[in-house]
CSV table of C-alpha atoms in Angstrom, one decimal:
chain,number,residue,atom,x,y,z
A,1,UNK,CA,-41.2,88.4,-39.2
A,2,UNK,CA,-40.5,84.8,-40.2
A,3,UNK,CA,-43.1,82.5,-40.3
A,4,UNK,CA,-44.0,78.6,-39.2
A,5,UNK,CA,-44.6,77.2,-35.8
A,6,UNK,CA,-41.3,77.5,-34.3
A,7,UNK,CA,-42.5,78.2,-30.7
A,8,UNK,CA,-44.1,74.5,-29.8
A,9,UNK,CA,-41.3,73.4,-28.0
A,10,UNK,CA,-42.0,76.2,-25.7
A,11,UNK,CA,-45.6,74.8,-25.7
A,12,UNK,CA,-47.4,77.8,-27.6
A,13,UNK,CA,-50.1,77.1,-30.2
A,14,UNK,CA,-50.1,78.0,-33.7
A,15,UNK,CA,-52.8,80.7,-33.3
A,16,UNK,CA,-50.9,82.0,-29.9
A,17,UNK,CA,-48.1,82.5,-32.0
A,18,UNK,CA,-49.9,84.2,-34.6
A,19,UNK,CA,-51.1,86.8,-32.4
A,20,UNK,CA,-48.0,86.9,-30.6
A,21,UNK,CA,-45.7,87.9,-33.6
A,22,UNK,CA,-48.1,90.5,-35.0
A,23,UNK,CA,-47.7,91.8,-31.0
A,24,UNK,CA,-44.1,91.9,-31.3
A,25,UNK,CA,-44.2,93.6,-34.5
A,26,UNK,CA,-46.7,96.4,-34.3
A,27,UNK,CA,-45.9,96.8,-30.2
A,28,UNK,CA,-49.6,97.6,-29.4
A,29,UNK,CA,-52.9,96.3,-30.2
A,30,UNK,CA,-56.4,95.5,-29.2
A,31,UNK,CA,-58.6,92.0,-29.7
A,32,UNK,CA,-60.3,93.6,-32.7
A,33,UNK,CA,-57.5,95.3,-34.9
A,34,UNK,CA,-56.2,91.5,-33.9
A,35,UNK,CA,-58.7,89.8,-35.6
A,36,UNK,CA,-59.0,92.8,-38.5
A,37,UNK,CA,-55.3,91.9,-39.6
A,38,UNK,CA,-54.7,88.0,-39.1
A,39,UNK,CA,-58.3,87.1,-40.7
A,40,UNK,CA,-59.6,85.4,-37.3
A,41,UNK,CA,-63.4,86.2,-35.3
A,42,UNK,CA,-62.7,88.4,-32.6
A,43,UNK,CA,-63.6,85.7,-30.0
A,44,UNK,CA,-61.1,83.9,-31.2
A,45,UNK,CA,-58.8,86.8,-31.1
A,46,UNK,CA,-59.8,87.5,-27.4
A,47,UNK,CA,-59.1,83.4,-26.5
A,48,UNK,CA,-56.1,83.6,-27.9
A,49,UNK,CA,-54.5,86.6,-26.0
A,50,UNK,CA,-56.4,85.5,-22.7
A,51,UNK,CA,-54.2,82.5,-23.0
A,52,UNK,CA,-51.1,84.6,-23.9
A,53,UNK,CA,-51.2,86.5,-21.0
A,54,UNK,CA,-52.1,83.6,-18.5
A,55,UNK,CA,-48.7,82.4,-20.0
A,56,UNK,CA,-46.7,85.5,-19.4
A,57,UNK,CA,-46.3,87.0,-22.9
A,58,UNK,CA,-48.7,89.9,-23.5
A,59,UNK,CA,-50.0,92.1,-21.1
A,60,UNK,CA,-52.8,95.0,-21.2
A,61,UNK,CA,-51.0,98.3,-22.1
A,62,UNK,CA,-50.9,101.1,-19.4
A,63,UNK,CA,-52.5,103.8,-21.5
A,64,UNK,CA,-56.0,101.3,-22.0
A,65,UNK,CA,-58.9,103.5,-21.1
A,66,UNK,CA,-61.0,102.6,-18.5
A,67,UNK,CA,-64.0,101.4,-19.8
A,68,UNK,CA,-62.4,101.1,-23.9
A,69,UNK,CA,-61.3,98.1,-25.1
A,70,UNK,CA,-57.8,96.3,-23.9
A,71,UNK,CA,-55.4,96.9,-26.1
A,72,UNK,CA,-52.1,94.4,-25.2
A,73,UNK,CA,-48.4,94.7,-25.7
A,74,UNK,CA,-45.6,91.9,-25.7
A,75,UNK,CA,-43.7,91.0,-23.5
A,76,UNK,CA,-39.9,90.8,-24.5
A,77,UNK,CA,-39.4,87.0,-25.4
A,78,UNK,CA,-36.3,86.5,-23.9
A,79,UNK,CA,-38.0,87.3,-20.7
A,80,UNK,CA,-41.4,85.5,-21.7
A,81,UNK,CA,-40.3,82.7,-23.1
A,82,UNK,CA,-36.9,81.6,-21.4
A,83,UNK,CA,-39.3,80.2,-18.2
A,84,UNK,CA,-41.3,77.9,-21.1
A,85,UNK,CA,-38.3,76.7,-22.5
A,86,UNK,CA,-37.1,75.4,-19.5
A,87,UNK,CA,-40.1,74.2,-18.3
A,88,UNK,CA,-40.4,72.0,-21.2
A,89,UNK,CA,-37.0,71.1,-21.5
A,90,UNK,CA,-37.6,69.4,-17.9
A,91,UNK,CA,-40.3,67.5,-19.0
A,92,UNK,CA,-38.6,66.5,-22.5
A,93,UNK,CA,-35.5,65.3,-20.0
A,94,UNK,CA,-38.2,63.3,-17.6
A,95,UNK,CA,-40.0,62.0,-20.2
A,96,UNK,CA,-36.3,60.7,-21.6
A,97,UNK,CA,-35.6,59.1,-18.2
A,98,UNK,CA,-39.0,57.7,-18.0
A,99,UNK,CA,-38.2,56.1,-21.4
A,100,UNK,CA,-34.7,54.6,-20.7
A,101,UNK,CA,-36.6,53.6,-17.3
A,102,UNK,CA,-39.3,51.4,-19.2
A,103,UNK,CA,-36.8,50.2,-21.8
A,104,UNK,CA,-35.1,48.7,-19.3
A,105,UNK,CA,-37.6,47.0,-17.4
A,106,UNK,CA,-38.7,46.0,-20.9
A,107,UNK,CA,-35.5,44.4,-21.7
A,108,UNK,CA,-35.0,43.2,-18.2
A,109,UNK,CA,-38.6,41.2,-18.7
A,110,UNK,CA,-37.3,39.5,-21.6
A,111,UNK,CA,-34.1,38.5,-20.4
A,112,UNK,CA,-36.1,36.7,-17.8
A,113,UNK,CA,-38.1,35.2,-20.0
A,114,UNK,CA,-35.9,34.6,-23.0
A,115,UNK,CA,-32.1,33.5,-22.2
A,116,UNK,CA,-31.3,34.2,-26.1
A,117,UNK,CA,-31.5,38.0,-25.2
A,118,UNK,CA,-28.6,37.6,-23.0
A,119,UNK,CA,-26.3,37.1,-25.5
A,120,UNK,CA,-26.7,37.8,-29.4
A,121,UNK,CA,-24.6,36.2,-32.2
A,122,UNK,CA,-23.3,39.2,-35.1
A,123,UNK,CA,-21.7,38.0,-37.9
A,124,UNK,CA,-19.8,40.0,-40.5
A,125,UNK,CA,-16.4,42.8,-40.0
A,126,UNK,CA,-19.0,45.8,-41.2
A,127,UNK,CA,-21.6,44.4,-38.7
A,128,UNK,CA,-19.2,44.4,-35.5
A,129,UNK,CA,-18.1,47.6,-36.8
A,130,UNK,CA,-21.3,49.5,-36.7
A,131,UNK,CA,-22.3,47.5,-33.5
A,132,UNK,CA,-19.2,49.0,-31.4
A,133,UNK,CA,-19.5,52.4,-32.7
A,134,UNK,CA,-23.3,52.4,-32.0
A,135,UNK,CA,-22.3,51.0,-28.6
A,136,UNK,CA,-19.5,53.8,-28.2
A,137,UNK,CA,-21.5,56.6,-29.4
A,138,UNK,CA,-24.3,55.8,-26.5
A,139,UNK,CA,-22.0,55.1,-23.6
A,140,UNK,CA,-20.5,57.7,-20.9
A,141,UNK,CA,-17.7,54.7,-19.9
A,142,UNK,CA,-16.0,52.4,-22.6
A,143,UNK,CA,-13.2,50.1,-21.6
A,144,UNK,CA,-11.1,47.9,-24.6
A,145,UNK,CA,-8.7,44.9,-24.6
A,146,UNK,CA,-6.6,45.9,-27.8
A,147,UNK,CA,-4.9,42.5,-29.2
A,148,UNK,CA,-2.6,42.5,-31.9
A,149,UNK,CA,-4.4,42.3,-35.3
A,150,UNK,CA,-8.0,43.4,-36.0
A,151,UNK,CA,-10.9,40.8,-36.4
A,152,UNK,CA,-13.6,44.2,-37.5
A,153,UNK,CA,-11.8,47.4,-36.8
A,154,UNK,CA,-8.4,48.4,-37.1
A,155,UNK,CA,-7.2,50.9,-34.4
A,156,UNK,CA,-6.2,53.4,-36.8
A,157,UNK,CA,-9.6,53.4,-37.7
A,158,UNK,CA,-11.1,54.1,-34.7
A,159,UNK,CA,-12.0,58.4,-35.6
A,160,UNK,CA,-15.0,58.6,-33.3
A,161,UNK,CA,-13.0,58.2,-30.3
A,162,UNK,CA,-11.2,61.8,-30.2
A,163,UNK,CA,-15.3,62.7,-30.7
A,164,UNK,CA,-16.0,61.1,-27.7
A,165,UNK,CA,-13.1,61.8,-25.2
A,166,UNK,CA,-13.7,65.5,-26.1
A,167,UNK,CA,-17.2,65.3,-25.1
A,168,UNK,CA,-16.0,63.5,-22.0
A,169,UNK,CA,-16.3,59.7,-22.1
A,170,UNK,CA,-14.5,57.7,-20.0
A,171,UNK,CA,-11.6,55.5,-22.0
A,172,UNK,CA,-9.5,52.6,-20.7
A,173,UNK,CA,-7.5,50.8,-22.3
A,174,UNK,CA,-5.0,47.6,-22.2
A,175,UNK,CA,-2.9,47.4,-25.1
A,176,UNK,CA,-1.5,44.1,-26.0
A,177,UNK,CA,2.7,44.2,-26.2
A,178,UNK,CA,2.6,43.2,-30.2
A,179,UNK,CA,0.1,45.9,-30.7
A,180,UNK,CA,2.0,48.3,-29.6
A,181,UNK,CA,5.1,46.8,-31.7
A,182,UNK,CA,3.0,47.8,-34.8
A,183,UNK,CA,3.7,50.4,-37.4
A,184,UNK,CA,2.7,53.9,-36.0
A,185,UNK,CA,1.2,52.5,-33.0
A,186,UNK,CA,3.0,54.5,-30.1
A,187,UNK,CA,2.3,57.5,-31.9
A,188,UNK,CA,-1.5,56.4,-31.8
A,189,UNK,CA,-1.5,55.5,-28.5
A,190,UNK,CA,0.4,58.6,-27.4
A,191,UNK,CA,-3.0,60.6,-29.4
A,192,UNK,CA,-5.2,58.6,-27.4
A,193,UNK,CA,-3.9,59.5,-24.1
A,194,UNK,CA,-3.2,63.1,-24.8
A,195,UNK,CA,-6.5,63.3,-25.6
A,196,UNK,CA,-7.8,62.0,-22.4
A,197,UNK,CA,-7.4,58.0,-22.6
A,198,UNK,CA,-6.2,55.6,-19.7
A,199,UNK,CA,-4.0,53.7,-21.4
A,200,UNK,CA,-1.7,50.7,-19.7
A,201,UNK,CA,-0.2,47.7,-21.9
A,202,UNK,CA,0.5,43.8,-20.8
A,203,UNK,CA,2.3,41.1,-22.6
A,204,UNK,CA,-1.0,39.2,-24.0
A,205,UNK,CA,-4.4,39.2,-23.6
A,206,UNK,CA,-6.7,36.3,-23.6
A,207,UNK,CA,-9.3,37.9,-25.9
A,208,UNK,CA,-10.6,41.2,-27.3
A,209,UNK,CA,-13.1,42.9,-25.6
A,210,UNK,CA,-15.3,46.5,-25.5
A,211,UNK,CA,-17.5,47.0,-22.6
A,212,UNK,CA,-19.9,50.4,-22.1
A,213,UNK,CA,-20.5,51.4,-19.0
A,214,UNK,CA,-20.4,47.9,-17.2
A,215,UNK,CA,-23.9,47.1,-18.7
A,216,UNK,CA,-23.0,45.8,-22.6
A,217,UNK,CA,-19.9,43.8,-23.6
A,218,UNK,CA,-18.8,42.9,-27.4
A,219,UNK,CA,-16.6,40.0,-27.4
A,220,UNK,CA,-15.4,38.3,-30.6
A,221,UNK,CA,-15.8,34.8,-30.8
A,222,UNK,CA,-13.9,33.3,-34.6
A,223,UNK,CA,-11.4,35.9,-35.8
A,224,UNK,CA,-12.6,35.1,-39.7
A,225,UNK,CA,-11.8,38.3,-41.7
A,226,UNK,CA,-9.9,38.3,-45.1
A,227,UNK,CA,-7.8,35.6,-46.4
A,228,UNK,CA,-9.2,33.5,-43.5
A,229,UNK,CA,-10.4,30.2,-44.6
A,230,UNK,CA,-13.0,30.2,-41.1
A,231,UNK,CA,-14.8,32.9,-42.8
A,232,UNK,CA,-16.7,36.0,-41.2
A,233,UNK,CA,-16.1,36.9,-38.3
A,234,UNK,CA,-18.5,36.6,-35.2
A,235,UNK,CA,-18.9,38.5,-32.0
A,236,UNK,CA,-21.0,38.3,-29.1
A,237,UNK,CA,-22.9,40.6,-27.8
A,238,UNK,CA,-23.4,40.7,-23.8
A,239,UNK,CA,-26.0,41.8,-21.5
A,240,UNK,CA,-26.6,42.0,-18.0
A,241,UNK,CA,-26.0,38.6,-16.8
A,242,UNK,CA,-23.1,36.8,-14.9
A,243,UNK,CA,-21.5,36.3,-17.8
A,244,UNK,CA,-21.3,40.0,-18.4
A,245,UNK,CA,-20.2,40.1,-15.1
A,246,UNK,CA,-17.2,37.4,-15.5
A,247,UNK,CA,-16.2,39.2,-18.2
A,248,UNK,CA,-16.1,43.1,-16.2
A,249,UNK,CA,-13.7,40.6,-13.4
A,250,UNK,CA,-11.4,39.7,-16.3
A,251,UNK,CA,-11.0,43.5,-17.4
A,252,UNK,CA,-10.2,44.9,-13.7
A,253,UNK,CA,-8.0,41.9,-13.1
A,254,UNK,CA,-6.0,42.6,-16.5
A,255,UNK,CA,-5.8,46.5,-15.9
A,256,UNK,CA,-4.8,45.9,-12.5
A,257,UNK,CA,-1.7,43.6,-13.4
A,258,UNK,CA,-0.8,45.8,-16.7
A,259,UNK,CA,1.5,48.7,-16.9
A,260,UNK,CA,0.4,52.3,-17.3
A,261,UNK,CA,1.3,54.1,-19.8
A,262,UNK,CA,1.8,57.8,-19.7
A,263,UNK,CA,2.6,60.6,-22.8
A,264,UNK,CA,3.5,64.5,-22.7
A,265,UNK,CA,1.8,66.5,-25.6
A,266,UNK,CA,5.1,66.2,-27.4
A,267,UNK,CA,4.9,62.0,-27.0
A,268,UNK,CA,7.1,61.5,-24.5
A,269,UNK,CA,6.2,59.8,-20.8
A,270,UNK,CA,5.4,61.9,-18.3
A,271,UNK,CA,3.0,61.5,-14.9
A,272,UNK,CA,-0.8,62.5,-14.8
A,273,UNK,CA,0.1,65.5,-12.6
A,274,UNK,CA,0.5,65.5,-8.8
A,275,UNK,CA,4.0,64.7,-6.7
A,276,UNK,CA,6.7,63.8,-8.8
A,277,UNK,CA,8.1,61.0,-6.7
A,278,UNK,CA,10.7,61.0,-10.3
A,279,UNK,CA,11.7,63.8,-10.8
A,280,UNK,CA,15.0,62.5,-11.4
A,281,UNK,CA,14.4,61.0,-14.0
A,282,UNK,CA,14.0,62.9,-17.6
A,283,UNK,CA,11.0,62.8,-19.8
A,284,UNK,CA,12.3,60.9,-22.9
A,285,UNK,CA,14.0,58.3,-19.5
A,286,UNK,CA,10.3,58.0,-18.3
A,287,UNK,CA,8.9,57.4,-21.9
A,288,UNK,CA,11.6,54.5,-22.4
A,289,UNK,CA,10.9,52.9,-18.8
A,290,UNK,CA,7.3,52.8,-19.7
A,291,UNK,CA,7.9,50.5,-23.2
A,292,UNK,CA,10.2,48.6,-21.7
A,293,UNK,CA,7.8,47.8,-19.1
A,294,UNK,CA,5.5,47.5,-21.6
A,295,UNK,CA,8.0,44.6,-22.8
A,296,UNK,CA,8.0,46.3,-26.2
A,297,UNK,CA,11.3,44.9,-28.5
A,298,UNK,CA,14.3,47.0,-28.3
A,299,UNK,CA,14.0,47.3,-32.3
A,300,UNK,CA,10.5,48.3,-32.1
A,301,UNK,CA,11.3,50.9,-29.4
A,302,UNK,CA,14.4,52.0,-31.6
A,303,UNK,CA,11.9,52.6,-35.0
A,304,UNK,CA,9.6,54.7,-32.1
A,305,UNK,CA,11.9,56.6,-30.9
A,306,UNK,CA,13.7,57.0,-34.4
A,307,UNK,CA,17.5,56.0,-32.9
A,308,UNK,CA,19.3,53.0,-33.0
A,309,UNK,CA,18.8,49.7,-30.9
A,310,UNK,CA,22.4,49.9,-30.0
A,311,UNK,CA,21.3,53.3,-28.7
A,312,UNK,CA,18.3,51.7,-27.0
A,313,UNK,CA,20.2,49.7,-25.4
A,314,UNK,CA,22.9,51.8,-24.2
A,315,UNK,CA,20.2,54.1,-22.4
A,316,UNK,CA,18.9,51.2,-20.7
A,317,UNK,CA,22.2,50.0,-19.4
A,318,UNK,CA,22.6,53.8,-18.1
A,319,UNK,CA,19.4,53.1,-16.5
A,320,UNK,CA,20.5,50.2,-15.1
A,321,UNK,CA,23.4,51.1,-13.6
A,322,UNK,CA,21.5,54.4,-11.6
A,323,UNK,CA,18.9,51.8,-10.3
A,324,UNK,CA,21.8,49.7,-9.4
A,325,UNK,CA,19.9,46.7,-11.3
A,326,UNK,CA,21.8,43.7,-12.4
A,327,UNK,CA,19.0,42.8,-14.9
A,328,UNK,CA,16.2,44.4,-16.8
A,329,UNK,CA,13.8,42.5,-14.5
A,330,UNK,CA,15.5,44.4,-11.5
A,331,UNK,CA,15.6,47.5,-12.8
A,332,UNK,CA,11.3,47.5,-13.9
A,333,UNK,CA,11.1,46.7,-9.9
A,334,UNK,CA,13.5,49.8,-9.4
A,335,UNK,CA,11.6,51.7,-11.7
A,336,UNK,CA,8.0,51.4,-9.7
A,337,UNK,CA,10.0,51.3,-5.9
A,338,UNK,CA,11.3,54.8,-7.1
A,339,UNK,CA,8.2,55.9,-8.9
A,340,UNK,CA,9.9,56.8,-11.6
A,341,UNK,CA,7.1,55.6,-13.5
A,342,UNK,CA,4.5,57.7,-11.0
């Protein structure tokens, strides 16, 4: 039998435990041969398996004699101490609410009381960086403005997100047209939302943003970084306030007015399932329509899709002419009037 006090979660003491694992191994035993083999007074042996069995896991064996002393047996401890476990993982889980509850209140209090709490100045790339992954890695709903550029983290070095879209976060995303024009950054995108991401693009953004679960927003303030004579970065970090609030408005408005952007597993647009009001229209069609709504550049979408941008653009005059647009302008408005982008 292996030894230490492994069973205090269930909420068994040391000397319970004892007495409990020389039960399980020898099957049968009374107070005395107890005491006789762990090196304990008999008292202390009968205390000890009085509180066992007022917990469920020894009993008194059917073949005691009347009259002799009680000799006990074990109950199995899957059976025994399954109940405990639970019991105590209910209070651990309370006791964690009642927590989060207080630090709340606690925080609330000195919001009140201090305005500074409301917003906090960070300085420094590897600062911001360990700010939003902290931020990410406690947070059941994350939505990102992704600009062009990187003032802390590049996307590419964004790892923990598969993490956390597997565990079952919540990810939205608006990606920002040059962004999306960068080297490699369809394909990343294309992970993200095979993975589990809402992802839509816009022509610009007015700033960079993360916000977890409507109650914390990071929001860079000077861009700084390398090579930039403004020097380190800064970020601010948002609370529960009206400012927080202004700043949720902006994100809803954005996404709103932005294009979604759907992938298949093998990168290519496709709808998140239901009706397919497009069906006439092709996969690789669909993944097109959705960077040129985007408004990505027909070279950038030619290096994507690893063709030509006479080829590009041959597909969308084919597109075009189906839709029975004049323009590219016309045929986006086609595009959603069909739901070919559905």
């Amino acid at each position: 039998m292996g030894g230490g006090h492994v069973l205090e979660a269930a909420g068994i003491g040391a000397g319970e435990e004892r007495v409990y694992r020389f039960l399980v191994g020898v099957r049968e035993a009374d107070a005395a041969v107890i005491a006789d083999r762990l090196g304990m007074e008999v008292d202390q042996a009968h205390r000890e398996l009085a509180s066992l069995h007022a917990k469920g896991l020894v009993g008194p064996a059917a073949a005691s004699a009347a009259g002799g002393a009680v000799r006990y047996v074990p109950v199995a401890p899957d059976e025994a101490l399954r109940p405990l476990l639970l019991r105590g993982h209910e209070a651990l889980e309370a006791a964690r609410r009642g927590v989060e509850q207080l630090t709340e209140e606690y925080r609330a209090g000195g919001r009140r009381h201090d305005a500074g709490q409301l917003v906090e100045v960070i300085s420094g790339a590897s600062v911001i960086r360990q700010r939003l992954r902290h931020m990410a890695y406690g947070a059941r709903e994350l939505r990102w403005f992704c600009k062009a550029g990187h003032v802390a983290m590049p996307s590419d070095d964004n790892d923990e997100e598969w993490e956390l879209l597997a565990r079952g976060v919540r990810y939205e995303a608006v990606y920002e047209r040059a962004l999306l024009e960068e080297p490699g950054m369809v394909d990343n995108v294309a992970r993200s939302i095979r993975a589990g991401e809402r992802a839509r693009a816009t022509g610009t953004l007015p700033v960079r943003l993360a916000i977890a679960d409507g109650a914390m927003a990071i929001c860079p303030l000077m861009p700084g970084g390398p090579g930039d004579s403004m020097g380190e970065p800064t970020a601010a970090v948002v609370r529960g306030s009206s400012l927080l609030d202004a700043l949720i408005a902006l994100f809803e408005s954005q996404w709103a007015a932005a294009s979604p952007l759907h992938v298949t597993d093998s990168g290519e647009l496709a709808d998140l399932g239901g009706p397919r009001p497009g069906a006439n229209v092709a996969d690789d069609e669909r993944y097109l329509l959705s960077l040129v709504v985007a408004g990505v550049a027909d070279k950038a979408i030619a290096s994507q899709l690893g063709v030509s941008q006479r080829t590009v653009q041959r597909r969308i005059q084919v597109l075009m002419q189906r839709a029975g647009s004049a323009t590219r302008t016309q045929l986006v408005w086609q595009a959603a009037r069909r739901g070919w982008l559905s």
